[in-house]
Short mmCIF file of C-alpha atoms in Angstrom, two decimals:
data_model
loop_
_atom_site.label_atom_id
_atom_site.label_comp_id
_atom_site.label_asym_id
_atom_site.label_seq_id
_atom_site.Cartn_x
_atom_site.Cartn_y
_atom_site.Cartn_z
CA UNK A 10 0.00 0.00 0.00
CA UNK A 11 1.37 3.35 -1.04
CA UNK A 12 0.32 6.83 0.09
CA UNK A 13 1.01 9.55 -2.49
CA UNK A 14 0.83 12.95 -0.89
CA UNK A 15 0.87 15.95 -3.27
CA UNK A 16 1.52 19.52 -2.14
CA UNK A 17 0.86 22.78 -3.97
CA UNK A 18 0.57 26.52 -3.36
CA UNK A 19 -2.29 28.74 -4.45
CA UNK A 20 -2.40 32.37 -5.54
CA UNK A 21 -5.94 32.66 -4.20
CA UNK A 22 -4.50 32.91 -0.68
CA UNK A 23 -4.00 36.61 -1.56
CA UNK A 24 -7.76 36.92 -1.01
CA UNK A 25 -7.49 35.93 2.66
CA UNK A 26 -9.25 32.57 2.29
CA UNK A 27 -7.12 30.77 4.89
CA UNK A 28 -6.11 31.73 8.42
CA UNK A 29 -2.63 30.32 7.73
CA UNK A 30 0.06 31.81 5.47
CA UNK A 31 1.18 29.96 2.30
CA UNK A 32 4.58 29.41 3.91
CA UNK A 33 2.96 26.62 5.93
CA UNK A 34 2.79 24.40 2.84
CA UNK A 35 6.56 24.16 2.46
CA UNK A 36 6.99 23.96 6.25
CA UNK A 37 4.60 21.02 6.38
CA UNK A 38 6.45 19.31 3.51
CA UNK A 39 9.60 19.60 5.63
CA UNK A 40 7.63 18.19 8.55
CA UNK A 41 6.50 15.23 6.39
CA UNK A 42 10.15 14.63 5.47
CA UNK A 43 11.24 14.70 9.10
CA UNK A 44 8.44 12.36 10.10
CA UNK A 45 6.61 14.72 12.43
CA UNK A 46 3.15 14.90 10.86
CA UNK A 47 0.01 12.84 11.42
CA UNK A 48 0.45 11.01 8.10
CA UNK A 49 3.93 9.93 9.20
CA UNK A 50 2.59 8.47 12.44
CA UNK A 51 -0.21 6.73 10.56
CA UNK A 52 2.03 5.40 7.78
CA UNK A 53 4.56 4.09 10.31
CA UNK A 54 1.96 2.43 12.50
CA UNK A 55 0.01 0.95 9.61
CA UNK A 56 3.05 -0.04 7.54
CA UNK A 57 2.25 2.13 4.52
CA UNK A 58 4.84 3.52 2.13
CA UNK A 59 4.63 7.31 2.07
CA UNK A 60 5.74 9.46 -0.89
CA UNK A 61 5.64 13.23 -0.55
CA UNK A 62 5.53 15.12 -3.84
CA UNK A 63 5.79 18.92 -3.62
CA UNK A 64 4.81 20.63 -6.89
CA UNK A 65 6.59 23.93 -7.59
CA UNK A 66 5.82 25.32 -4.15
CA UNK A 67 7.86 28.46 -4.84
CA UNK A 68 5.62 29.22 -7.83
CA UNK A 69 2.00 29.47 -6.61
CA UNK A 70 -0.80 29.14 -9.15
CA UNK A 71 -2.65 32.22 -10.36
CA UNK A 72 -5.26 33.72 -8.05
CA UNK A 73 -8.37 32.07 -9.51
CA UNK A 74 -10.58 35.00 -8.49
CA UNK A 75 -8.77 37.16 -11.04
CA UNK A 76 -6.94 34.87 -13.46
CA UNK A 77 -6.47 31.26 -14.54
CA UNK A 78 -4.69 28.99 -12.07
CA UNK A 79 -2.35 27.44 -14.60
CA UNK A 80 -1.23 27.48 -18.21
CA UNK A 81 -1.90 24.48 -20.42
CA UNK A 82 1.70 23.38 -19.99
CA UNK A 83 1.60 23.70 -16.20
CA UNK A 84 -1.64 21.72 -16.04
CA UNK A 85 -0.19 18.92 -18.16
CA UNK A 86 2.94 18.92 -16.02
CA UNK A 87 0.88 18.51 -12.84
CA UNK A 88 -1.32 15.77 -14.34
CA UNK A 89 1.79 13.91 -15.47
CA UNK A 90 3.51 14.33 -12.11
CA UNK A 91 0.51 12.59 -10.59
CA UNK A 92 0.56 9.81 -13.15
CA UNK A 93 4.29 9.25 -12.58
CA UNK A 94 3.70 8.88 -8.86
CA UNK A 95 1.68 5.72 -9.44
CA UNK A 96 3.89 2.85 -8.31
CA UNK A 97 3.36 -0.09 -10.68
CA UNK A 98 4.30 -2.47 -7.84
CA UNK A 99 1.69 -1.17 -5.37
CA UNK A 100 -1.50 -3.13 -4.74
CA UNK A 101 -3.43 -0.14 -3.38
CA UNK A 102 -2.91 3.61 -3.75
CA UNK A 103 -3.98 6.23 -1.23
CA UNK A 104 -3.99 9.78 -2.56
CA UNK A 105 -3.76 12.80 -0.28
CA UNK A 106 -2.86 16.48 -0.37
CA UNK A 107 -1.45 19.46 1.47
CA UNK A 108 -1.72 23.07 0.32
CA UNK A 109 -2.75 26.22 2.16
CA UNK A 110 -5.81 27.60 0.35
CA UNK A 111 -6.77 24.38 -1.36
CA UNK A 112 -10.21 23.93 0.17
CA UNK A 113 -11.12 27.11 -1.73
CA UNK A 114 -9.80 25.53 -4.91
CA UNK A 115 -11.63 22.29 -4.09
CA UNK A 116 -14.93 24.10 -3.61
CA UNK A 117 -14.46 25.91 -6.94
CA UNK A 118 -13.84 22.59 -8.72
CA UNK A 119 -16.99 21.12 -7.17
CA UNK A 120 -19.12 24.11 -8.18
CA UNK A 121 -17.72 24.13 -11.72
CA UNK A 122 -18.09 20.36 -12.11
CA UNK A 123 -21.35 19.63 -10.33
CA UNK A 124 -23.19 22.93 -10.06
CA UNK A 125 -23.99 25.11 -7.08
CA UNK A 126 -22.31 28.26 -5.86
CA UNK A 127 -19.51 29.08 -3.47
CA UNK A 128 -21.61 28.78 -0.35
CA UNK A 129 -22.81 25.33 -1.38
CA UNK A 130 -19.27 23.98 -1.28
CA UNK A 131 -17.16 26.24 0.98
CA UNK A 132 -16.29 25.07 4.48
CA UNK A 133 -14.09 26.02 7.41
CA UNK A 134 -10.92 24.49 5.95
CA UNK A 135 -8.10 24.85 8.48
CA UNK A 136 -10.38 26.84 10.76
CA UNK A 137 -12.28 29.80 9.32
CA UNK A 138 -15.15 31.21 11.34
CA UNK A 139 -18.55 31.65 9.69
CA UNK A 140 -17.75 35.16 8.41
CA UNK A 141 -14.58 33.69 6.91
CA UNK A 142 -16.57 30.99 5.13
CA UNK A 143 -18.93 33.60 3.65
CA UNK A 144 -15.93 35.60 2.39
CA UNK A 145 -14.38 32.43 0.94
CA UNK A 146 -17.67 31.65 -0.84
CA UNK A 147 -17.67 35.11 -2.43
CA UNK A 148 -14.12 34.60 -3.67
CA UNK A 149 -15.22 31.30 -5.23
CA UNK A 150 -18.22 32.99 -6.84
CA UNK A 151 -15.92 35.63 -8.37
CA UNK A 152 -13.75 32.87 -9.78
CA UNK A 153 -16.79 31.08 -11.22
CA UNK A 154 -18.05 34.30 -12.83
CA UNK A 155 -14.64 34.92 -14.38
CA UNK A 156 -13.86 31.44 -15.69
CA UNK A 157 -15.34 29.92 -18.85
CA UNK A 158 -14.90 26.27 -18.17
CA UNK A 159 -15.67 23.39 -20.50
CA UNK A 160 -14.53 19.85 -19.73
CA UNK A 161 -12.32 18.49 -16.96
CA UNK A 162 -9.00 19.73 -18.33
CA UNK A 163 -10.17 23.34 -18.51
CA UNK A 164 -11.81 23.17 -15.08
CA UNK A 165 -8.52 21.95 -13.59
CA UNK A 166 -6.51 24.52 -15.54
CA UNK A 167 -8.63 27.59 -14.85
CA UNK A 168 -9.83 26.86 -11.30
CA UNK A 169 -7.58 24.08 -10.02
CA UNK A 170 -4.21 23.71 -8.46
CA UNK A 171 -1.13 21.64 -9.04
CA UNK A 172 -1.71 19.09 -6.28
CA UNK A 173 -5.33 18.64 -7.32
CA UNK A 174 -4.42 18.14 -10.98
CA UNK A 175 -1.76 15.66 -9.86
CA UNK A 176 -4.38 13.69 -7.94
CA UNK A 177 -6.60 13.61 -11.03
CA UNK A 178 -3.61 12.36 -13.04
CA UNK A 179 -2.77 9.71 -10.48
CA UNK A 180 -6.36 8.44 -10.35
CA UNK A 181 -6.44 8.14 -14.15
CA UNK A 182 -3.07 6.40 -14.30
CA UNK A 183 -4.10 4.00 -11.53
CA UNK A 184 -7.27 3.19 -13.45
CA UNK A 185 -5.26 2.40 -16.57
CA UNK A 186 -3.13 0.02 -14.48
CA UNK A 187 -6.14 -1.58 -12.72
CA UNK A 188 -4.83 -0.31 -9.39
CA UNK A 189 -7.50 0.43 -6.78
CA UNK A 190 -7.41 3.89 -5.19
CA UNK A 191 -8.54 5.18 -1.81
CA UNK A 192 -9.54 8.82 -1.90
CA UNK A 193 -8.93 10.90 1.21
CA UNK A 194 -11.13 13.85 2.16
CA UNK A 195 -12.84 16.84 0.53
CA UNK A 196 -9.88 18.21 -1.45
CA UNK A 197 -8.87 14.82 -2.81
CA UNK A 198 -12.42 14.03 -3.86
CA UNK A 199 -12.89 17.50 -5.35
CA UNK A 200 -9.78 16.91 -7.45
CA UNK A 201 -11.55 14.10 -9.30
CA UNK A 202 -14.95 15.83 -9.48
CA UNK A 203 -14.14 17.24 -12.95
CA UNK A 204 -13.37 13.69 -14.15
CA UNK A 205 -16.58 12.38 -12.58
CA UNK A 206 -18.65 15.11 -14.21
CA UNK A 207 -17.33 14.07 -17.61
CA UNK A 208 -17.64 10.30 -17.01
CA UNK A 209 -19.00 8.96 -13.70
CA UNK A 210 -17.59 5.45 -14.30
CA UNK A 211 -14.06 6.88 -14.14
CA UNK A 212 -14.19 6.52 -10.33
CA UNK A 213 -15.28 2.87 -10.34
CA UNK A 214 -11.83 1.83 -9.07
CA UNK A 215 -11.97 4.33 -6.18
CA UNK A 216 -13.12 3.93 -2.59
CA UNK A 217 -13.95 6.87 -0.36
CA UNK A 218 -11.64 6.42 2.61
CA UNK A 219 -13.71 8.50 4.98
CA UNK A 220 -16.30 11.22 5.34
CA UNK A 221 -14.49 14.33 6.48
CA UNK A 222 -15.95 16.99 8.74
CA UNK A 223 -15.20 19.58 6.02
CA UNK A 224 -18.59 20.88 5.00
CA UNK A 225 -18.72 20.00 1.30
CA UNK A 226 -17.46 16.45 1.62
CA UNK A 227 -20.69 14.69 2.58
CA UNK A 228 -22.48 16.34 -0.33
CA UNK A 229 -19.68 15.41 -2.71
CA UNK A 230 -19.68 11.74 -1.63
CA UNK A 231 -23.44 11.65 -2.16
CA UNK A 232 -22.96 12.96 -5.69
CA UNK A 233 -20.28 10.32 -6.29
CA UNK A 234 -22.58 7.71 -4.72
CA UNK A 235 -19.62 6.52 -2.63
CA UNK A 236 -20.12 5.22 0.89
CA UNK A 237 -17.09 6.11 3.01
CA UNK A 238 -15.17 3.36 4.82
CA UNK A 239 -14.78 5.56 7.92
CA UNK A 240 -16.81 8.39 9.41
CA UNK A 241 -14.73 9.77 12.24
CA UNK A 242 -15.04 13.56 11.94
CA UNK A 243 -11.44 13.72 10.72
CA UNK A 244 -10.55 16.90 8.82
CA UNK A 245 -6.80 17.06 8.46
CA UNK A 246 -6.04 16.11 4.87
CA UNK A 247 -2.49 14.75 4.28
CA UNK A 248 -4.12 11.47 3.21
CA UNK A 249 -4.78 10.73 6.88
CA UNK A 250 -8.33 9.40 6.49
CA UNK A 251 -7.39 7.43 3.40
CA UNK A 252 -4.41 5.86 5.16
CA UNK A 253 -6.57 4.72 8.05
CA UNK A 254 -9.14 3.33 5.63
CA UNK A 255 -6.36 1.43 3.85
CA UNK A 256 -5.79 -0.51 7.07
CA UNK A 257 -9.44 -1.52 7.12
CA UNK A 258 -9.36 -2.52 3.45
CA UNK A 259 -6.18 -4.52 3.93
CA UNK A 260 -7.77 -6.36 6.87
CA UNK A 261 -10.83 -7.11 4.73
CA UNK A 262 -8.62 -8.54 1.97
CA UNK A 263 -6.70 -10.63 4.52
CA UNK A 264 -9.97 -12.02 5.85
CA UNK A 265 -11.16 -12.82 2.35
CA UNK A 266 -7.95 -14.60 1.37
CA UNK A 267 -7.02 -16.33 4.66
CA UNK A 268 -10.33 -17.71 5.97
CA UNK A 269 -11.07 -21.40 5.74
CA UNK A 270 -14.45 -22.45 4.31
CA UNK A 271 -17.00 -24.15 6.56
CA UNK A 272 -16.35 -27.38 4.64
CA UNK A 273 -12.59 -26.99 5.01
CA UNK A 274 -12.89 -26.38 8.76
CA UNK A 275 -15.39 -29.22 9.30
CA UNK A 276 -18.15 -26.87 10.44
CA UNK A 277 -21.72 -28.13 10.10
CA UNK A 278 -23.98 -26.49 7.56
CA UNK A 279 -27.42 -25.08 8.30
CA UNK A 280 -29.81 -27.55 9.83
CA UNK A 281 -32.71 -26.65 7.54
CA UNK B 9 -3.83 -5.30 22.28
CA UNK B 10 -5.54 -8.52 23.28
CA UNK B 11 -8.69 -10.09 21.87
CA UNK B 12 -10.55 -12.30 24.36
CA UNK B 13 -13.04 -14.51 22.56
CA UNK B 14 -15.49 -16.41 24.78
CA UNK B 15 -17.60 -19.34 23.55
CA UNK B 16 -20.67 -20.91 25.12
CA UNK B 17 -23.58 -23.21 24.28
CA UNK B 18 -27.23 -22.52 24.93
CA UNK B 19 -30.13 -24.80 25.82
CA UNK B 20 -32.51 -22.41 24.09
CA UNK B 21 -31.37 -23.80 20.74
CA UNK B 22 -33.88 -26.60 21.47
CA UNK B 23 -36.54 -24.03 20.50
CA UNK B 24 -35.23 -23.74 16.95
CA UNK B 25 -33.91 -20.18 17.31
CA UNK B 26 -30.88 -20.68 15.05
CA UNK B 27 -30.56 -22.22 11.60
CA UNK B 28 -27.30 -23.86 12.73
CA UNK B 29 -26.87 -26.76 15.18
CA UNK B 30 -25.11 -26.21 18.54
CA UNK B 31 -22.29 -28.47 17.34
CA UNK B 32 -21.06 -25.50 15.31
CA UNK B 33 -19.85 -23.74 18.47
CA UNK B 34 -17.23 -26.38 19.26
CA UNK B 35 -16.38 -26.74 15.58
CA UNK B 36 -15.75 -23.00 15.34
CA UNK B 37 -13.57 -23.10 18.46
CA UNK B 38 -11.48 -25.74 16.68
CA UNK B 39 -11.42 -23.48 13.66
CA UNK B 40 -10.20 -20.58 15.83
CA UNK B 41 -7.46 -22.83 17.18
CA UNK B 42 -6.38 -23.86 13.70
CA UNK B 43 -6.36 -20.26 12.53
CA UNK B 44 -9.06 -20.58 9.89
CA UNK B 45 -11.66 -18.07 11.05
CA UNK B 46 -12.13 -14.38 10.28
CA UNK B 47 -10.85 -13.32 13.71
CA UNK B 48 -7.63 -15.25 13.06
CA UNK B 49 -7.08 -13.44 9.77
CA UNK B 50 -7.83 -10.11 11.42
CA UNK B 51 -5.67 -10.76 14.48
CA UNK B 52 -2.75 -11.88 12.31
CA UNK B 53 -2.98 -8.95 9.95
CA UNK B 54 -3.48 -6.37 12.68
CA UNK B 55 -0.96 -7.87 15.11
CA UNK B 56 -3.45 -8.59 17.91
CA UNK B 57 -3.03 -11.34 20.49
CA UNK B 58 -6.00 -13.72 20.34
CA UNK B 59 -7.19 -15.84 23.29
CA UNK B 60 -10.03 -18.29 22.73
CA UNK B 61 -11.88 -19.32 25.90
CA UNK B 62 -14.52 -22.03 25.50
CA UNK B 63 -16.79 -22.30 28.56
CA UNK B 64 -18.17 -25.80 29.27
CA UNK B 65 -19.32 -26.28 25.69
CA UNK B 66 -20.38 -29.86 26.42
CA UNK B 67 -22.76 -28.58 29.11
CA UNK B 68 -25.18 -26.10 27.52
CA UNK B 69 -27.06 -23.67 29.74
CA UNK B 70 -30.70 -24.31 30.58
CA UNK B 71 -33.31 -23.46 27.95
CA UNK B 72 -34.30 -19.97 29.13
CA UNK B 73 -37.80 -20.30 27.74
CA UNK B 74 -38.52 -23.00 30.34
CA UNK B 75 -35.85 -22.72 33.07
CA UNK B 76 -32.99 -20.62 34.37
CA UNK B 77 -29.87 -20.55 32.23
CA UNK B 78 -27.44 -21.17 35.08
CA UNK B 79 -27.13 -21.85 38.77
CA UNK B 80 -25.58 -19.26 41.06
CA UNK B 81 -22.33 -21.24 41.07
CA UNK B 82 -22.22 -21.53 37.27
CA UNK B 83 -22.86 -17.82 36.89
CA UNK B 84 -20.06 -16.94 39.28
CA UNK B 85 -17.76 -19.37 37.50
CA UNK B 86 -18.47 -17.70 34.14
CA UNK B 87 -18.03 -14.17 35.55
CA UNK B 88 -14.73 -15.19 37.10
CA UNK B 89 -13.54 -16.90 33.92
CA UNK B 90 -14.06 -13.59 32.18
CA UNK B 91 -12.24 -11.65 34.89
CA UNK B 92 -9.30 -14.10 34.76
CA UNK B 93 -8.99 -13.58 31.00
CA UNK B 94 -8.02 -9.94 31.53
CA UNK B 95 -4.31 -9.71 30.81
CA UNK B 96 -2.72 -7.25 33.25
CA UNK B 97 -0.03 -6.50 30.65
CA UNK B 98 -2.43 -5.54 27.85
CA UNK B 99 -3.00 -1.87 26.97
CA UNK B 100 -6.36 -2.49 25.27
CA UNK B 101 -8.83 -5.36 25.49
CA UNK B 102 -11.23 -6.41 22.74
CA UNK B 103 -14.03 -8.71 23.87
CA UNK B 104 -15.87 -11.02 21.48
CA UNK B 105 -18.03 -14.11 21.47
CA UNK B 106 -19.12 -17.24 19.63
CA UNK B 107 -22.11 -19.37 20.58
CA UNK B 108 -24.94 -20.79 18.48
CA UNK B 109 -28.18 -19.36 19.87
CA UNK B 110 -26.59 -16.43 21.64
CA UNK B 111 -28.35 -13.63 19.75
CA UNK B 112 -31.54 -14.97 21.39
CA UNK B 113 -29.84 -14.76 24.78
CA UNK B 114 -28.55 -11.28 23.93
CA UNK B 115 -32.02 -10.06 23.01
CA UNK B 116 -33.42 -11.46 26.27
CA UNK B 117 -30.74 -9.63 28.27
CA UNK B 118 -31.54 -6.37 26.48
CA UNK B 119 -35.28 -6.73 27.10
CA UNK B 120 -34.77 -7.63 30.77
CA UNK B 121 -32.24 -4.83 31.31
CA UNK B 122 -33.64 -1.99 29.22
CA UNK B 123 -37.29 -2.84 28.58
CA UNK B 124 -39.11 -3.81 25.43
CA UNK B 125 -40.23 -7.20 24.21
CA UNK B 126 -38.70 -9.97 22.08
CA UNK B 127 -39.53 -8.33 18.78
CA UNK B 128 -37.86 -5.08 19.88
CA UNK B 129 -34.52 -6.84 20.23
CA UNK B 130 -34.56 -10.01 18.11
CA UNK B 131 -32.74 -10.05 14.77
CA UNK B 132 -31.69 -12.45 12.06
CA UNK B 133 -28.61 -13.73 13.93
CA UNK B 134 -26.75 -16.19 11.70
CA UNK B 135 -29.47 -15.92 9.07
CA UNK B 136 -33.10 -16.38 10.16
CA UNK B 137 -35.81 -15.28 7.76
CA UNK B 138 -38.54 -12.95 9.02
CA UNK B 139 -40.77 -15.83 10.18
CA UNK B 140 -37.77 -17.17 12.09
CA UNK B 141 -37.24 -13.80 13.78
CA UNK B 142 -40.91 -13.70 14.84
CA UNK B 143 -40.57 -17.20 16.31
CA UNK B 144 -37.36 -16.19 18.09
CA UNK B 145 -39.13 -13.14 19.56
CA UNK B 146 -41.90 -15.38 20.94
CA UNK B 147 -39.30 -17.63 22.58
CA UNK B 148 -37.74 -14.55 24.19
CA UNK B 149 -41.16 -13.36 25.37
CA UNK B 150 -41.78 -16.77 27.00
CA UNK B 151 -38.46 -16.49 28.79
CA UNK B 152 -39.28 -12.98 29.97
CA UNK B 153 -42.69 -14.08 31.27
CA UNK B 154 -41.09 -16.98 33.13
CA UNK B 155 -38.12 -15.20 34.73
CA UNK B 156 -38.32 -12.95 37.77
CA UNK B 157 -35.23 -10.88 37.35
CA UNK B 158 -33.85 -8.28 39.71
CA UNK B 159 -30.40 -6.79 39.27
CA UNK B 160 -27.61 -7.67 36.85
CA UNK B 161 -26.50 -10.91 38.49
CA UNK B 162 -29.97 -12.43 38.33
CA UNK B 163 -30.54 -11.24 34.76
CA UNK B 164 -27.31 -12.94 33.70
CA UNK B 165 -28.10 -16.07 35.71
CA UNK B 166 -31.71 -16.57 34.65
CA UNK B 167 -31.57 -15.34 31.03
CA UNK B 168 -27.88 -15.22 30.16
CA UNK B 169 -25.20 -17.57 28.98
CA UNK B 170 -21.69 -18.45 30.01
CA UNK B 171 -19.86 -16.45 27.32
CA UNK B 172 -22.03 -13.40 28.00
CA UNK B 173 -21.47 -13.58 31.75
CA UNK B 174 -17.75 -13.97 31.07
CA UNK B 175 -17.79 -10.79 28.97
CA UNK B 176 -19.53 -8.94 31.81
CA UNK B 177 -16.87 -10.26 34.20
CA UNK B 178 -14.05 -9.23 31.86
CA UNK B 179 -15.46 -5.72 31.43
CA UNK B 180 -15.71 -5.28 35.21
CA UNK B 181 -12.21 -6.64 35.81
CA UNK B 182 -10.79 -4.40 33.07
CA UNK B 183 -12.48 -1.41 34.69
CA UNK B 184 -10.91 -2.24 38.05
CA UNK B 185 -7.50 -2.33 36.32
CA UNK B 186 -8.09 0.89 34.33
CA UNK B 187 -7.81 -1.07 31.09
CA UNK B 188 -9.84 0.33 28.17
CA UNK B 189 -12.18 -2.13 26.42
CA UNK B 190 -13.51 -2.29 22.89
CA UNK B 191 -16.90 -3.98 22.67
CA UNK B 192 -17.69 -5.95 19.54
CA UNK B 193 -21.26 -6.34 18.22
CA UNK B 194 -24.77 -6.97 19.48
CA UNK B 195 -24.07 -9.99 21.70
CA UNK B 196 -21.02 -8.43 23.34
CA UNK B 197 -22.89 -5.21 24.05
CA UNK B 198 -25.95 -7.10 25.30
CA UNK B 199 -23.70 -8.95 27.75
CA UNK B 200 -22.97 -5.67 29.52
CA UNK B 201 -26.52 -4.27 29.27
CA UNK B 202 -27.41 -5.66 32.74
CA UNK B 203 -24.41 -3.82 34.20
CA UNK B 204 -25.36 -0.64 32.35
CA UNK B 205 -28.94 -0.81 33.60
CA UNK B 206 -27.65 -0.95 37.19
CA UNK B 207 -24.99 1.75 36.74
CA UNK B 208 -24.53 3.53 33.39
CA UNK B 209 -21.05 4.83 34.30
CA UNK B 210 -19.77 1.25 34.44
CA UNK B 211 -19.17 1.40 30.67
CA UNK B 212 -17.18 4.65 30.74
CA UNK B 213 -14.00 2.70 29.92
CA UNK B 214 -15.62 1.01 26.90
CA UNK B 215 -15.67 1.99 23.23
CA UNK B 216 -18.17 0.54 20.78
CA UNK B 217 -16.00 -1.03 18.10
CA UNK B 218 -18.64 -0.97 15.42
CA UNK B 219 -22.34 -0.86 14.65
CA UNK B 220 -23.34 -4.33 13.56
CA UNK B 221 -26.03 -5.12 11.01
CA UNK B 222 -27.77 -7.28 13.66
CA UNK B 223 -31.09 -5.55 14.23
CA UNK B 224 -30.94 -4.72 17.95
CA UNK B 225 -27.41 -3.31 17.94
CA UNK B 226 -28.12 0.23 16.73
CA UNK B 227 -30.84 0.59 19.35
CA UNK B 228 -28.56 -0.77 22.06
CA UNK B 229 -25.72 1.63 21.17
CA UNK B 230 -28.18 4.51 21.30
CA UNK B 231 -29.23 3.44 24.79
CA UNK B 232 -25.56 3.23 25.81
CA UNK B 233 -24.96 6.60 24.14
CA UNK B 234 -21.90 5.11 22.45
CA UNK B 235 -20.87 6.19 18.95
CA UNK B 236 -19.30 3.24 17.14
CA UNK B 237 -15.80 3.55 15.68
CA UNK B 238 -16.83 1.65 12.53
CA UNK B 239 -20.11 1.22 10.68
CA UNK B 240 -19.45 -1.39 8.03
CA UNK B 241 -22.52 -3.67 8.11
CA UNK B 242 -20.40 -6.40 9.70
CA UNK B 243 -22.39 -9.09 11.52
CA UNK B 244 -20.09 -11.97 12.27
CA UNK B 245 -19.28 -11.74 15.96
CA UNK B 246 -16.01 -13.44 17.00
CA UNK B 247 -14.74 -10.01 18.06
CA UNK B 248 -14.22 -9.18 14.38
CA UNK B 249 -15.61 -5.64 14.44
CA UNK B 250 -13.87 -4.89 17.72
CA UNK B 251 -10.55 -6.15 16.37
CA UNK B 252 -10.81 -3.92 13.33
CA UNK B 253 -11.72 -0.95 15.53
CA UNK B 254 -8.68 -1.68 17.69
CA UNK B 255 -6.50 -0.98 14.66
CA UNK B 256 -8.14 2.42 14.26
CA UNK B 257 -7.75 3.21 17.96
CA UNK B 258 -4.11 2.15 17.92
CA UNK B 259 -3.47 4.42 14.92
CA UNK B 260 -5.15 7.30 16.75
CA UNK B 261 -2.93 6.74 19.79
CA UNK B 262 0.17 6.58 17.57
CA UNK B 263 -0.82 9.88 15.97
CA UNK B 264 -1.38 11.48 19.33
CA UNK B 265 1.96 10.32 20.73
CA UNK B 266 4.21 10.61 17.66
CA UNK B 267 3.21 13.92 16.08
CA UNK B 268 5.46 16.95 16.39
CA UNK B 269 3.86 20.23 17.47
CA UNK B 270 3.68 23.17 15.04
CA UNK B 271 6.31 24.93 17.16
CA UNK B 272 8.53 21.84 17.18
CA UNK B 273 8.30 21.47 13.41
CA UNK B 274 8.82 25.20 12.73
CA UNK B 275 5.38 25.62 11.17
CA UNK B 276 3.92 29.16 11.16
CA UNK B 277 0.93 29.89 13.34
CA UNK B 278 -2.30 31.48 12.19
CA UNK B 279 -1.83 34.82 10.48
CA UNK B 280 -4.65 36.60 12.31
#
């Protein structure tokens, strides 16, 4: 089981959509590398292989409320970075993310892919109060009014972010290799919403690892028609919910493969 | 983490409350010992220590629809067997059970402890159809009409079973040793319902491992005011849901103990 954790920075943080500065993204990547984050503890305890993939953190995307997030070339680069992260030897892939400002990006992708406005999809993220959520929703609405999206590639390019495009690329590459994927929380699921909008069956190889406490996630899972493995009010990102769900899935597979049949164990069948 | 799995046989199977013969209990204990059951696969994969404790399987309890399940001495013996199974070295105890007929016993304990009739608490168990559940409920109602219960010991003695009394004993002994407990499904929870009815705080050291698909379990967890760790439509018993939940709890503890603080990792605090 491999956890691929993508990190990106977002120009939209200029609009004050997160209580934390963008510098936290690179600081958390360092923390992942030194083993101090939640996903490190989970990966160690559960025996998962963690890969951290920062994507041009010193070059944030465009502020989506005023301009496109990425050029065509940058979008392709991010999609391909995600595809390259798919380990052909893995039996299960968990995708996760880190990026200050990316719940704003996630909400914009949901609105552009599935309908609704900013307030339908915006949540507290790393800890906005309700006034902060209303402001965030307005920023998303400005982005939606500005963009002219058509199809998943343009949604990801105009309104997305590098780590979200990478997740979309990884999910597609995993599908091509018949590798099952566990999605983490709201941002991870939002990253594949543009794919789902174009072709719902594209997520048939994906499980929802958990239902996050981030506001839009329950609604998004309903639209995907995915029942989450876990429902523990987690809301951290980093692939943390997906990693924990991977332990449950691995145990289920072990049970399926290791159990003896009733006949094999000499257990009597039903009386009737 | 230790899984204590108690097995017992029940005279009430004479009333046709299970589609499987009582012989399956001892056959499954053999299966546990040979490592062929679901709880073996789960314990192996999750690194849990499994103890299987069969309780006088060749001497089923009395048929509760016509007589008391156990004598005072037998009840004490079962309670003490449970208490003795508590490993003083363990940091977490999962309790589970196996016993053909024991969902009938569990439903009777719930009705006697918390009110309601047979149909309020009876479910499909190992696979009764709806007519079978109605019959099972009538058997429980006959037992309730016959018994004159007062207090947890008498409920367990008159309407209980050895493995359920052992679970009650283990939960009490764990509490005395400040050892947290994960309860498995309907039968395990029903085993402690008589204790809960006498003193609700007696379960304050217990987590509900999961919400089982067995019909009475959701209602019972609501009465306990316990939110289950998992909700996966499991319905096997054997401690299987509790074992899986133990993996989640262990991961949570690892996260709590291993994570660096923001200050320790040099991560910026909130901007505002």
